[in-house]
Amino acid sequence: MTEEQVLERIARARARAPRLRDERITLAHGAGGKATHTLIEAVFLEAFRNPLLEALDDGAALSTPAGRLAFTTDSFVVSPLFFPGGDIGDLAVNGTVNDLAMCGARPMHLSAGFILEEGFPVADLRRIAASMAAAAEAAGVTIVTGDTKVVQRGKADGCYVTTAGVGLLDRPVPLSAANARPGDVVLVSGPVGDHGITVMLARGELDISADLESDTAPLHGIAAALLDAAGDGVRLLRDATRGGVATICNEVATSSSVAVVLEERAVPVRPVVTGAAELLGIDPLYVACEGRFVAVVAPDVAEAALAALHAHPLGEGAARIGTVGDDPPGLVLLRTGFGGTRIVDLLVGDPLPRIC
């Protein structure tokens, strides 16, 4: 079978409507890969379908008499609850702020819901609440409403946090995975994989130690700097959380019917992350970040966009990692350091330790 025939077969398979064949939910449905996308499209999108939801972006852009707003919601489950560089508290605040930032919004207000397990230490809850308060203050947002539920011992993993956020859309720039065009440039705001590898190692199950911290951080400041510099040349912003950079690039390729071509040597990865990933047998492109985002920008603003990222404290390690082409549509290709090319597909199952 020729390469062209293989690509045609892949394209036909991707064009089919998603069908959920599983009778029960598995961990793979929460891993951010193919099973997650099938679950979302075959169950939730099918049930709730409307023009705002169909974009499947990080948040929804809403037009109101008072102006345009961005709205998002998220849930956080992580083990351990406390890890080097952060905890579930600042993760929840930063994650929600970042979803709003990826819509091009200025984050304003958050809600916070807690599901607590019977027997959970009050001291740990105070620590999480203090961390959320500090993260909210640092991001310039307020937590204005919330909810608390307590479940029986053994019915939850200590503490789960659910958040929602609202922000102002001051800029008219439309950001969407469907906006990419051939010739566009793919940027990443810094080294990838820090958060996911940190959490995996913090569990102590792998007998591996490393001098590494989570990259959890609020991204609205650096996102605003990028938008100020590149304006309507910015096609997409997406924080590289569950599923990592690889999943974002696949969403762009599919939504825009383009090819995304990444350069392996251009992707910034810290040596400690590379080493740990090799020992674990995983690809850093699929590992979650909590303080990094991918941007797709027009070629004429690429240099200005990259300069704006480098000028921000969170963008010191920003890099140009690839380009957008027109063939083969719907696929992500990686030019390896050995000179070959391979397909970077969505995760099929749940090969990574669960980290969020």
XYZ file of C-alpha atoms in Angstrom:
356
model
C 0.000 0.000 0.000
C 1.393 3.395 -0.997
C 1.714 6.373 1.353
C -1.017 8.179 -0.605
C -3.414 5.264 -0.125
C -2.676 5.160 3.613
C -3.384 8.885 3.955
C -6.620 8.554 1.975
C -7.764 5.718 4.236
C -6.995 7.806 7.344
C -8.894 10.771 5.893
C -11.957 8.611 5.201
C -11.903 7.193 8.718
C -11.711 10.668 10.258
C -14.580 11.935 8.125
C -17.002 9.419 9.626
C -19.376 10.636 12.328
C -18.123 9.609 15.792
C -19.841 6.569 17.294
C -19.521 5.642 20.950
C -19.297 1.849 21.016
C -18.434 1.508 24.716
C -21.225 0.554 27.087
C -19.456 1.976 30.144
C -17.148 4.917 30.800
C -13.448 4.088 31.132
C -10.451 6.166 32.198
C -9.574 6.519 28.520
C -12.641 8.734 28.098
C -10.936 11.318 30.331
C -7.459 11.176 28.789
C -7.974 13.866 26.146
C -7.474 11.562 23.152
C -9.740 9.865 20.654
C -11.988 8.334 23.332
C -12.549 11.764 24.917
C -13.380 13.389 21.588
C -15.781 10.579 20.712
C -17.520 10.876 24.091
C -17.911 14.648 23.752
C -19.172 14.579 20.178
C -21.348 11.457 20.355
C -22.987 12.176 23.730
C -22.697 15.777 24.901
C -22.588 17.603 21.574
C -25.371 15.391 20.256
C -27.543 16.191 23.279
C -26.761 19.885 23.689
C -25.993 20.916 20.113
C -26.116 24.660 19.421
C -23.931 27.078 17.441
C -21.984 28.261 20.501
C -21.161 24.723 21.634
C -20.306 23.344 18.205
C -17.015 25.245 18.109
C -15.794 23.111 21.059
C -13.413 25.876 22.131
C -12.037 26.521 25.630
C -14.956 28.834 26.326
C -18.005 30.383 24.722
C -18.141 33.944 23.397
C -21.465 35.500 24.415
C -23.039 38.700 23.115
C -25.043 40.582 25.758
C -26.591 44.072 25.943
C -23.674 45.031 28.204
C -21.035 43.815 25.747
C -19.257 40.615 24.723
C -18.354 38.092 27.411
C -16.399 34.838 27.516
C -17.674 32.035 29.736
C -15.965 28.775 30.677
C -16.151 25.929 33.186
C -13.712 23.244 34.308
C -13.208 20.478 36.865
C -9.983 19.498 38.582
C -8.999 16.069 39.887
C -5.315 15.543 40.526
C -3.265 13.138 42.615
C -1.386 14.111 44.675
C -3.300 17.243 45.663
C -0.017 19.002 46.469
C 2.992 18.790 44.145
C 6.207 20.762 43.507
C 5.278 24.201 42.208
C 1.562 24.064 42.982
C -1.538 22.249 44.178
C -5.116 21.604 43.114
C -6.098 25.081 44.364
C -3.924 27.292 42.190
C -4.356 24.762 39.374
C -8.126 25.376 39.474
C -7.804 29.161 39.431
C -5.075 29.305 36.796
C -6.774 26.721 34.601
C -10.007 28.711 34.501
C -8.224 32.030 33.979
C -6.280 30.433 31.128
C -9.377 29.122 29.376
C -10.754 32.657 29.372
C -7.414 34.034 28.179
C -7.397 31.580 25.269
C -10.695 33.123 24.152
C -8.945 36.500 24.066
C -10.833 37.633 27.159
C -9.855 39.645 30.219
C -10.733 37.344 33.168
C -12.959 38.938 35.812
C -14.853 36.591 38.146
C -14.784 32.902 39.080
C -16.971 30.430 40.939
C -15.601 27.513 42.947
C -17.359 24.279 43.859
C -15.840 21.689 46.184
C -16.631 17.975 46.508
C -14.998 16.820 49.736
C -14.581 13.297 51.006
C -15.595 12.469 54.564
C -12.440 12.520 56.699
C -10.557 15.009 54.530
C -8.207 17.074 56.757
C -9.456 20.629 57.406
C -5.829 21.785 57.438
C -5.433 20.596 53.835
C -8.670 22.344 52.844
C -7.435 25.590 54.405
C -4.172 25.200 52.481
C -6.062 24.708 49.190
C -8.332 27.687 49.859
C -5.342 29.893 50.687
C -3.630 28.790 47.490
C -6.741 29.648 45.461
C -7.000 33.057 47.117
C -3.349 33.836 46.351
C -3.690 32.666 42.737
C -6.862 34.733 42.255
C -5.163 37.843 43.642
C -2.136 37.294 41.406
C -4.392 36.907 38.351
C -6.533 39.922 39.248
C -9.798 37.955 39.503
C -12.294 37.440 42.320
C -14.021 34.263 43.462
C -17.589 35.470 43.896
C -19.743 32.366 44.405
C -19.443 28.651 45.045
C -20.803 25.427 46.453
C -19.702 22.626 48.779
C -20.712 18.974 48.910
C -19.427 16.216 51.206
C -19.556 12.569 50.120
C -18.973 9.383 52.100
C -15.490 8.125 52.824
C -14.148 6.259 49.812
C -16.500 8.010 47.366
C -13.990 10.662 46.241
C -10.254 11.167 46.039
C -10.070 13.610 48.946
C -11.054 16.809 47.163
C -12.378 17.730 43.730
C -12.728 21.334 42.575
C -15.074 22.652 39.891
C -14.788 26.207 38.641
C -16.484 28.533 36.185
C -15.265 31.888 34.972
C -16.429 34.945 33.107
C -14.328 37.560 31.333
C -14.667 40.583 29.066
C -13.952 40.298 25.357
C -12.358 43.674 24.683
C -10.843 42.707 21.333
C -12.761 41.894 18.137
C -10.249 39.177 17.157
C -12.073 35.830 16.597
C -9.989 32.905 17.854
C -10.836 29.368 16.761
C -9.227 26.074 15.795
C -11.104 26.439 12.502
C -9.216 29.615 11.526
C -5.833 28.155 10.501
C -4.678 28.673 6.919
C -1.817 27.236 4.856
C 1.314 29.263 5.496
C 0.461 30.037 9.116
C 3.063 29.540 11.839
C 2.719 27.450 15.004
C 4.233 28.878 18.200
C 4.477 27.554 21.743
C 4.926 29.922 24.683
C 7.569 27.882 26.530
C 9.006 24.441 27.357
C 6.402 21.678 27.322
C 5.727 18.748 29.638
C 6.804 20.287 32.967
C 3.472 19.918 34.759
C 2.624 16.400 33.683
C 6.052 14.975 34.457
C 6.144 16.804 37.820
C 2.831 15.274 38.908
C 3.804 11.804 37.718
C 7.051 11.919 39.685
C 5.403 13.487 42.767
C 3.360 10.320 43.281
C 6.515 8.463 44.237
C 5.403 5.327 42.400
C 8.172 5.421 39.785
C 11.229 5.741 42.055
C 12.504 8.635 39.922
C 13.502 12.021 41.314
C 14.126 15.210 39.376
C 14.612 18.921 40.016
C 11.377 19.962 38.326
C 8.281 22.003 39.174
C 4.859 22.409 37.627
C 4.527 25.301 35.181
C 1.074 26.287 36.513
C 0.593 30.015 35.907
C -2.045 32.518 34.718
C -1.640 33.195 30.996
C -3.887 36.195 30.403
C -0.999 38.659 30.605
C 1.205 36.952 28.031
C -1.816 36.205 25.832
C -2.771 39.891 25.876
C 0.814 40.852 24.963
C 0.680 38.505 21.987
C -2.682 39.869 20.827
C -1.437 43.442 21.184
C 1.583 42.647 19.014
C -0.051 40.473 16.343
C -3.683 41.676 16.344
C -5.987 39.941 13.917
C -3.042 37.891 12.654
C -3.625 35.554 15.608
C -5.787 32.644 14.462
C -5.875 30.523 17.613
C -4.750 30.404 21.230
C -5.083 27.141 23.146
C -3.493 26.148 26.470
C -1.742 22.788 26.212
C -3.389 20.969 29.106
C -4.837 17.450 28.861
C -3.429 15.769 25.763
C -0.617 18.305 25.376
C 0.607 20.083 22.264
C -0.106 17.077 20.045
C -3.841 17.147 20.808
C -4.119 20.888 20.079
C -2.383 20.490 16.728
C -4.734 17.637 15.812
C -7.741 19.792 16.695
C -6.400 22.547 14.441
C -5.694 20.154 11.570
C -9.154 18.612 11.778
C -11.158 21.803 12.350
C -9.393 23.784 9.615
C -8.885 20.872 7.168
C -5.168 21.617 6.985
C -1.922 19.821 7.681
C 0.175 20.843 10.678
C 3.877 20.104 10.281
C 5.978 20.200 13.466
C 9.770 20.254 13.734
C 10.906 17.912 16.517
C 14.144 19.785 17.144
C 12.267 23.095 17.479
C 9.924 21.946 20.257
C 11.321 23.283 23.572
C 11.613 20.534 26.194
C 13.751 20.757 29.310
C 16.479 18.062 29.478
C 15.048 16.738 32.752
C 11.627 16.320 31.116
C 13.189 14.611 28.100
C 15.079 12.223 30.373
C 12.088 11.370 32.533
C 9.860 10.932 29.462
C 12.358 8.541 27.902
C 12.491 6.469 31.096
C 8.690 6.387 31.200
C 8.400 5.627 27.487
C 6.146 8.612 26.723
C 6.253 11.508 24.262
C 6.481 15.028 25.770
C 4.200 16.289 22.976
C 1.296 14.509 24.704
C 2.159 15.551 28.268
C -0.007 18.201 29.931
C 1.171 21.728 30.675
C -0.603 24.232 32.933
C 1.295 27.381 32.031
C 1.959 27.031 28.301
C -0.136 27.674 25.229
C -0.002 27.072 21.501
C -0.645 29.958 19.117
C -1.286 29.778 15.379
C -0.477 33.089 13.709
C -0.312 34.514 10.195
C 3.188 34.388 8.661
C 3.488 38.180 8.376
C 3.096 38.644 12.156
C 5.067 35.581 13.283
C 8.246 37.472 14.193
C 6.349 40.169 16.093
C 4.338 37.525 17.908
C 7.435 35.578 18.930
C 9.168 38.762 20.075
C 6.142 39.621 22.239
C 6.268 36.181 23.851
C 9.997 36.454 24.537
C 9.510 39.873 26.139
C 7.121 38.461 28.757
C 8.477 36.667 31.888
C 6.412 33.562 31.075
C 7.576 33.443 27.450
C 11.349 33.289 27.785
C 11.430 29.805 26.234
C 8.859 30.488 23.509
C 9.610 28.959 20.116
C 8.397 28.557 16.565
C 7.677 24.841 16.313
C 5.951 24.326 12.978
C 3.877 25.514 10.068
C 0.458 24.948 8.567
C 0.187 23.355 5.124
C -2.625 22.204 2.899
C -1.709 18.542 2.383
C -2.530 16.032 3.752
C -5.556 17.774 5.316
C -6.528 16.747 8.821
C -3.148 15.306 9.790
C -0.270 16.375 12.038
C 3.196 15.411 10.842
C 6.444 15.549 12.814
C 9.780 15.967 11.088
C 12.041 14.003 13.394
C 15.586 14.784 14.413
C 16.725 11.840 12.278
C 15.334 13.364 9.088
C 12.216 11.233 8.792
C 8.542 12.126 9.116
C 5.864 10.470 11.240
C 2.189 11.055 11.943
C 1.332 12.553 15.343
C -2.152 11.216 15.999
C -4.558 11.674 18.894
C -4.034 9.351 21.840
C -6.065 6.203 21.311
C -6.457 5.146 24.942
C -5.097 6.150 28.320
C -1.346 5.376 28.124
C -0.258 8.162 30.478
C -0.668 8.186 34.278
C -3.739 10.274 35.085
C -2.610 13.769 36.089
C -5.710 15.975 35.897
